[in-house]
Short mmCIF file of C-alpha atoms in Angstrom, two decimals:
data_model
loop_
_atom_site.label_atom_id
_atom_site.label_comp_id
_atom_site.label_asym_id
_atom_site.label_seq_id
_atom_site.Cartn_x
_atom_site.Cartn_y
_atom_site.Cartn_z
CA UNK K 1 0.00 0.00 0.00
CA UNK K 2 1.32 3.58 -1.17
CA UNK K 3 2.78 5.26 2.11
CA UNK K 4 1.58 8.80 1.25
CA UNK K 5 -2.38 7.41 1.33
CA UNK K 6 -1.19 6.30 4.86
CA UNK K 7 0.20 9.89 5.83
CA UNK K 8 -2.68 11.35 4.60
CA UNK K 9 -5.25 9.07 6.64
CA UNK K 10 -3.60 9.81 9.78
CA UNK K 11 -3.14 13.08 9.53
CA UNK K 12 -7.06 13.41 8.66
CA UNK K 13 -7.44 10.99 11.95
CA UNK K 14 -5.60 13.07 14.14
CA UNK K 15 -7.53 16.86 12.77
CA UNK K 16 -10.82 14.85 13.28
CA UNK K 17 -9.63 14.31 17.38
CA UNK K 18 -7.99 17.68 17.80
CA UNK K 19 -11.61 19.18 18.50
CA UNK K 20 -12.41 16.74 20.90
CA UNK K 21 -9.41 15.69 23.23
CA UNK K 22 -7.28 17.47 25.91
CA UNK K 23 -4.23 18.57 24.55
CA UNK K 24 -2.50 15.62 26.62
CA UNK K 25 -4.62 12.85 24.92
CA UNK K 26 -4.42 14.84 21.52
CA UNK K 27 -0.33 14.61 22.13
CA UNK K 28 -0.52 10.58 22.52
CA UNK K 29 -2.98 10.12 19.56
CA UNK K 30 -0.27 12.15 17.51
CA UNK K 31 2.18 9.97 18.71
CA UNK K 32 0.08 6.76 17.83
CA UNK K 33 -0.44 8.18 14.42
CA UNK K 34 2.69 8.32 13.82
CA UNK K 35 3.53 4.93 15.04
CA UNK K 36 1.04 3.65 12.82
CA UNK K 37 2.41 5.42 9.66
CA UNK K 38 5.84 4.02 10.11
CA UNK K 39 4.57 0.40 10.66
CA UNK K 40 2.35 1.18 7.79
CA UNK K 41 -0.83 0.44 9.87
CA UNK K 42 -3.75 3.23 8.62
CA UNK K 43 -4.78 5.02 11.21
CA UNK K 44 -8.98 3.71 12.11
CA UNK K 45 -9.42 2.83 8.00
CA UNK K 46 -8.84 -1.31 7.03
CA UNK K 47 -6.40 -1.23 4.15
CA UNK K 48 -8.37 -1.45 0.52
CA UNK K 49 -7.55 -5.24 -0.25
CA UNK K 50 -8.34 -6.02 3.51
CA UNK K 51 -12.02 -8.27 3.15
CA UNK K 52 -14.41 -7.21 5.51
CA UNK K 53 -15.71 -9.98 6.81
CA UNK K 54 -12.00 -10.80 8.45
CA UNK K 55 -12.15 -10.54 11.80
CA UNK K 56 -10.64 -7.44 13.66
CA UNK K 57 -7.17 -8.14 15.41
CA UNK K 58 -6.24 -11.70 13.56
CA UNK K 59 -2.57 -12.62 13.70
CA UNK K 60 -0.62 -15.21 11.38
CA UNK K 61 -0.51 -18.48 13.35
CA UNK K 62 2.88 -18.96 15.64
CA UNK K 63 3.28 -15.14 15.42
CA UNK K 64 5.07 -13.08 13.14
CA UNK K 65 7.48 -9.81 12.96
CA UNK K 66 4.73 -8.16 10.87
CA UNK K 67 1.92 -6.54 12.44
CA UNK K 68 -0.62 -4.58 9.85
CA UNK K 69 -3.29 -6.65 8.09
CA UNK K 70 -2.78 -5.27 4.49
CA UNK K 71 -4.61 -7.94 2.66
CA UNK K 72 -6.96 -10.85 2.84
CA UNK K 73 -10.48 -12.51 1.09
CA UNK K 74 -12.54 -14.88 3.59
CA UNK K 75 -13.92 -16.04 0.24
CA UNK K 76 -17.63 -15.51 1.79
CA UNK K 77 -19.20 -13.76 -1.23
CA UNK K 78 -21.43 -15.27 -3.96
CA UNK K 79 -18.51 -15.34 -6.49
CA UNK K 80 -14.98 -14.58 -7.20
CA UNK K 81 -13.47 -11.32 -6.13
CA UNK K 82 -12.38 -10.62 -9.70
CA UNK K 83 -10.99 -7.18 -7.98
CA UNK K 84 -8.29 -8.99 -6.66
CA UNK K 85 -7.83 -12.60 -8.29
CA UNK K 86 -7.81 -14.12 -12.14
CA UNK K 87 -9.40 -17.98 -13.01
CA UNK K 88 -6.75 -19.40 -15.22
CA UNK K 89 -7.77 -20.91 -18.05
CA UNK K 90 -5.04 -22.54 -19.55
CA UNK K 91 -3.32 -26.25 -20.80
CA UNK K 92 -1.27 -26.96 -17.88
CA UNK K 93 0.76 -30.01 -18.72
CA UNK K 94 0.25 -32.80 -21.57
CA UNK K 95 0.89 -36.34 -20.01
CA UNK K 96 1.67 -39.88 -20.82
CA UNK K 97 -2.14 -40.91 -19.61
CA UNK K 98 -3.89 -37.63 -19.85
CA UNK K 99 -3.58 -34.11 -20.18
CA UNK K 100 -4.81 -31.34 -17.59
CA UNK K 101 -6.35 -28.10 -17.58
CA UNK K 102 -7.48 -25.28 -15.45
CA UNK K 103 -10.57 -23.96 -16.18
CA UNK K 104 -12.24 -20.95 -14.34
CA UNK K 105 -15.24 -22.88 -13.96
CA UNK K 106 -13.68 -25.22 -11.74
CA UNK K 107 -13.23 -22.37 -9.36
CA UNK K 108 -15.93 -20.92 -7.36
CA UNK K 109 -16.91 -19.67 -3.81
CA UNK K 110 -19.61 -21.16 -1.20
CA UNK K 111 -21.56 -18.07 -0.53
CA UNK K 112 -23.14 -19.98 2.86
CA UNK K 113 -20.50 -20.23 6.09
CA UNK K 114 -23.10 -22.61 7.57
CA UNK K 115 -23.00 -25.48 5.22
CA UNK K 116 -20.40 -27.60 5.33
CA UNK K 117 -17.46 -26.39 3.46
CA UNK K 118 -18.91 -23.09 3.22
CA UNK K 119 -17.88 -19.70 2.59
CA UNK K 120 -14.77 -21.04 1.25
CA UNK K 121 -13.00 -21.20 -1.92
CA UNK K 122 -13.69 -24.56 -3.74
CA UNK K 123 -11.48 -25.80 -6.60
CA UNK K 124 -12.80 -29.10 -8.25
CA UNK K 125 -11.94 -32.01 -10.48
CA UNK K 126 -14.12 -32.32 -13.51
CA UNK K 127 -13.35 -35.06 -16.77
CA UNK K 128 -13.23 -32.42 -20.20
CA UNK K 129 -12.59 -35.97 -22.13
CA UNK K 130 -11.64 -39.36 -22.31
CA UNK K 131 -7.97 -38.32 -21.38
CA UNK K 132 -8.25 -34.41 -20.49
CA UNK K 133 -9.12 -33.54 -16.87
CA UNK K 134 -9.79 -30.11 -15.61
CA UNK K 135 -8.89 -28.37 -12.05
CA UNK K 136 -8.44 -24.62 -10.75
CA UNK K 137 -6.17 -21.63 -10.41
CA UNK K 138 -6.30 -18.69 -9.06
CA UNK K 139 -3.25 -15.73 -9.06
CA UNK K 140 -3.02 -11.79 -8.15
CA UNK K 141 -1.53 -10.47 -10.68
CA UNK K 142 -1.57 -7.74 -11.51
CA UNK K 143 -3.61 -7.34 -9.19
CA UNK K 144 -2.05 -7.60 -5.65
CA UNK K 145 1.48 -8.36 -5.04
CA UNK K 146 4.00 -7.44 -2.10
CA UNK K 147 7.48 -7.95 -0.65
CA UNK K 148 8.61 -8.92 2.98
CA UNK K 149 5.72 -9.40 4.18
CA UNK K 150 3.84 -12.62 5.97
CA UNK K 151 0.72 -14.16 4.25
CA UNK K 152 -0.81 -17.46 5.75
CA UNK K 153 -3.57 -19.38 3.97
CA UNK K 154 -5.51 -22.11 5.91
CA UNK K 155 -6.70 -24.56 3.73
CA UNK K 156 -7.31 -28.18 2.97
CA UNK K 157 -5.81 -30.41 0.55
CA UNK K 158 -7.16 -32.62 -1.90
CA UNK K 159 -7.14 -36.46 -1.90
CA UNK K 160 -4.54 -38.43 -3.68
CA UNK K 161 -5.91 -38.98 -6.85
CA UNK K 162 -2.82 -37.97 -9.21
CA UNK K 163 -4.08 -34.49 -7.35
CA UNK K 164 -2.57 -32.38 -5.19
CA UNK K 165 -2.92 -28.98 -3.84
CA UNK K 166 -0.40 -25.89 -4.25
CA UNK K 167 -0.48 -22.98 -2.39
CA UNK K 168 2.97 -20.73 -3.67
CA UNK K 169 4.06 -17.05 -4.74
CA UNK K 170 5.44 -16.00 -7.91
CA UNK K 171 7.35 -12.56 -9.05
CA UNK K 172 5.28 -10.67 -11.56
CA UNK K 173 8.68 -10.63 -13.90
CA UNK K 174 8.62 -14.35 -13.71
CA UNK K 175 11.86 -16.08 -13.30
CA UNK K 176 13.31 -16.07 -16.40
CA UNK K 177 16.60 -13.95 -15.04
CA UNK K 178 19.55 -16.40 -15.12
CA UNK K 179 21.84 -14.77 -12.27
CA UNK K 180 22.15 -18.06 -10.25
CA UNK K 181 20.24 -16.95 -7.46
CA UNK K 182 16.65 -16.33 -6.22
CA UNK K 183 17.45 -12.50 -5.61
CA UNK K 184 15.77 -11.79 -8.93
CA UNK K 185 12.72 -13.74 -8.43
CA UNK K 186 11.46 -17.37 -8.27
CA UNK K 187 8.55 -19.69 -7.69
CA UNK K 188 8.39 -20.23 -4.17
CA UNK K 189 6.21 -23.42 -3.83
CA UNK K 190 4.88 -23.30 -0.07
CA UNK K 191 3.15 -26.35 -0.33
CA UNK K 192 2.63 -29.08 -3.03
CA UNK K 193 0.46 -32.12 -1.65
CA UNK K 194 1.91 -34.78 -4.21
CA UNK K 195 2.64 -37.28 -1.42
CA UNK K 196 0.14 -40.08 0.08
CA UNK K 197 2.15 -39.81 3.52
CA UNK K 198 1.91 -36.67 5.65
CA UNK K 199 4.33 -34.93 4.14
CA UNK K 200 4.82 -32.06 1.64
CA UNK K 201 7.46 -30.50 -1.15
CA UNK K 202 8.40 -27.17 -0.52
CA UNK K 203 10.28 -25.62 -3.36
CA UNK K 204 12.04 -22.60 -4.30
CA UNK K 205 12.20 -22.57 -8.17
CA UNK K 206 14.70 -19.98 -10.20
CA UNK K 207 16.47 -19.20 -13.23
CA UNK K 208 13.95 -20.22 -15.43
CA UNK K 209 12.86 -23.50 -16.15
CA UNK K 210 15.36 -24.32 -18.95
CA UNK K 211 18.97 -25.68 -18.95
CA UNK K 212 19.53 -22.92 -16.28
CA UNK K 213 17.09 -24.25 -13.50
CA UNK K 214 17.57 -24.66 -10.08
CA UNK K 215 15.70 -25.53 -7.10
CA UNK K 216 16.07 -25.99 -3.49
CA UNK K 217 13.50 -28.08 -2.00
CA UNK K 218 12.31 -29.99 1.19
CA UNK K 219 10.23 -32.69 2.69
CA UNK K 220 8.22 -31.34 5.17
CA UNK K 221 6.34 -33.46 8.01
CA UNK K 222 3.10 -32.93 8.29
CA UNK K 223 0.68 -34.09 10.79
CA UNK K 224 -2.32 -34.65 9.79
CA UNK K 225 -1.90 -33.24 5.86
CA UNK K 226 -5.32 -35.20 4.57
CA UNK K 227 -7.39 -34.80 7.26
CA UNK K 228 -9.14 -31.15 7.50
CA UNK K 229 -7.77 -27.63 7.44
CA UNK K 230 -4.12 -26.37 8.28
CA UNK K 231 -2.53 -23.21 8.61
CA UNK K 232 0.57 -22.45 5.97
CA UNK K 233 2.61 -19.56 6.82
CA UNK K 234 5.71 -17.70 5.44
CA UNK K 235 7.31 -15.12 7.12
CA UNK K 236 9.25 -13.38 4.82
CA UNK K 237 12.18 -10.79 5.74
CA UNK K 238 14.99 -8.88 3.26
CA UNK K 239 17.03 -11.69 4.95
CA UNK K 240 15.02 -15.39 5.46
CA UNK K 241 12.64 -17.17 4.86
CA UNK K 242 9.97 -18.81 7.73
CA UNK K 243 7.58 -21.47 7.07
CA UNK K 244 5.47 -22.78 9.49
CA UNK K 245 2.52 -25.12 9.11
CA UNK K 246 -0.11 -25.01 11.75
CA UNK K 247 2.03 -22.51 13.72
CA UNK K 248 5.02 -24.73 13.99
CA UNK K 249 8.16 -23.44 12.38
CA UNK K 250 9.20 -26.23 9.20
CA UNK K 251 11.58 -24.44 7.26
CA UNK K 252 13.61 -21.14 7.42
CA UNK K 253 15.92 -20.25 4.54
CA UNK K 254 18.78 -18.14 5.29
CA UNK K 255 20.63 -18.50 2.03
CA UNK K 256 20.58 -14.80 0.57
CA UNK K 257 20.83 -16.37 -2.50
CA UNK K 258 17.26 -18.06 -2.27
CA UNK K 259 15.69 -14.90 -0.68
CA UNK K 260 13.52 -12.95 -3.44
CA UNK K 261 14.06 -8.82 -3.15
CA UNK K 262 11.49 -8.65 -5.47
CA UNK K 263 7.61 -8.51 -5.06
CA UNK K 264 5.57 -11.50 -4.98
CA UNK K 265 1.78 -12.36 -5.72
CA UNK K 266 0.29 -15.15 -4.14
CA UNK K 267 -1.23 -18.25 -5.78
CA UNK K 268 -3.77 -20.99 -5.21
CA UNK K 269 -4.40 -24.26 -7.71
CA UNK K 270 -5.57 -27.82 -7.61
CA UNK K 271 -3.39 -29.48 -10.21
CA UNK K 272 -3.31 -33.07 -11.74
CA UNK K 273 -0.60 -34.63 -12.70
CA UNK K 274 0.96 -38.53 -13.56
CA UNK K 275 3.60 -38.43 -11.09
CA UNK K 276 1.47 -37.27 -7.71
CA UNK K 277 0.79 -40.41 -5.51
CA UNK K 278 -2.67 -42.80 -6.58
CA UNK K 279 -5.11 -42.70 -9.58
CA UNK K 280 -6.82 -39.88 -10.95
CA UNK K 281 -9.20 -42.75 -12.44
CA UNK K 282 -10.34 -43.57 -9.08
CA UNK K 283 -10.82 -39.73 -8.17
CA UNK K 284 -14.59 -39.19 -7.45
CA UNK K 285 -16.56 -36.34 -10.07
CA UNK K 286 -18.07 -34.71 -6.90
CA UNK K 287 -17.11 -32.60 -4.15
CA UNK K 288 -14.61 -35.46 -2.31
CA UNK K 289 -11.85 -34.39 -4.91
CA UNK K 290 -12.46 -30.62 -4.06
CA UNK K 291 -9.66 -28.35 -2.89
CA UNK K 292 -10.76 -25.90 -0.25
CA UNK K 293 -9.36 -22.37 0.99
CA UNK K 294 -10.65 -21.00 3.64
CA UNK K 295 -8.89 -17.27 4.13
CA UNK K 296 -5.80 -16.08 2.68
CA UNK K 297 -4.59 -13.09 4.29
CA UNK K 298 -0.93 -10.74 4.04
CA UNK K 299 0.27 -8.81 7.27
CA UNK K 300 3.14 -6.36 6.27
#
């Protein structure tokens, strides 16, 4: 968010108090203002991208170094926030077997929080063909992006069906830059869901995808991973990298080399693919293959 709209909002904060308050608590409401501007917090206003319906006060779980709530979507409406995410609709991989696709109509939101599943984010399976299957993506670009900050989706991940879920951040400049580090940019996969065990890949993907590549990933243990919602976190600072999954601390990356200094947007997909653990064959057309999000939601 663009510091001067914060300067202005507190400033407009503070005049609206100065006709009301002893000088005394006028002098400590000028002091919080200011407080607020340098942690970037506006002063009494929720940031634009901030969704209403998140609740007042929410912190990343296991804590976090950044304090002001500068994005989020509960996904409670009746559809998409198109405002701040795009549906892919594109041919994501050809395969021995079959080919997958996202589709934006694979993608939509539970408008009721009382049903089960609801007022989440649900990304399904569907069957285009005899041998083309379709799942869901949504990005920010263009849209929403940010840099060292902490976002934390809580989500829950599809079955093992040659599906898994993906929850990761990409650099609007893509990672094409061939500098043999991250510093540029990369695809920073938080969590990919390929494995039947409780456990998860976390990747950090850069210069390019091409002869160049490079990656540093991880298996990460994970309680639990196929049975109901958990918390993925990343704390990210000009100098490392925390993950944590249900609060717990899994990863931190201290490399400067595989720390972006570029922005990031956030990303969530369902994806298929021939190498993720049991049959997509056996995967049920109905909700039991669905992906679900509950919040995502960026503190700076």
């Amino acid at each position: 968010m663009k510091r001067r709209r914060h300067t202005a909002v507190a400033a407009a904060a503070v005049l609206a108090l100065a006709a009301l308050l002893p000088e005394s608590a006028l002098a400590d409401a000028r002091a919080d203002a200011r407080a607020g501007v340098r942690a970037g917090v506006r002063v009494g206003v929720r940031a634009a991208g901030v969704d209403p319906n998140t609740p007042a006060g929410v912190r990343p779980n296991g804590g976090s170094s950044h304090a002001a709530l500068v994005f989020s979507d509960e996904f409670l409406g009746t559809s998409l926030d198109t405002a701040k995410w795009t549906a892919v609709d594109a041919k994501r991989r050809d395969g021995q077997y079959f080919d997958s696709w996202w589709k934006p109509s694979n993608v939509r939101v539970n408008p009721n929080p009382d049903s089960v599943n609801g007022g989440n984010l649900w990304i399904s399976l569907s069957k285009l063909s005899g041998t083309e299957y379709a799942t869901g993506e949504i990005e920010s670009r263009g849209k929403f992006d940010f840099t060292y900050d902490t976002v934390e989706w809580r989500a829950q991940m599809p079955p093992n069906h040659d599906l898994f879920g993906a929850l990761w951040m990409m650099p609007p400049g893509g990672i094409n830059g061939v500098d043999g580090t991250a510093r540029d940019g990369g695809e920073y996969d938080v969590i990919e869901s390929t494995s039947a065990s409780d456990t998860y890949g976390n990747t950090v993907h850069y210069d390019g995808y091409g002869a160049d590549h490079k990656a540093s990933a991880v298996s990460v243990n994970a309680p639990g991973l196929h049975s109901g919602y958990h918390t993925y976190t990343v704390e990210w600072r000009p100098d490392r990298i925390i993950y944590r999954y249900d609060g717990t601390v899994v990863r931190t990356i201290t490399d400067p080399n595989l720390v972006s200094q570029v922005s990031l947007f956030p990303v969530i997909s369902s994806e298929s693919a021939e190498w993720a653990a049991g049959s997509i064959h056996d995967a049920p057309l109905d909700h039991r293959s669905n992906m679900y999000v509950d919040y995502i939601r960026v503190w700076q």
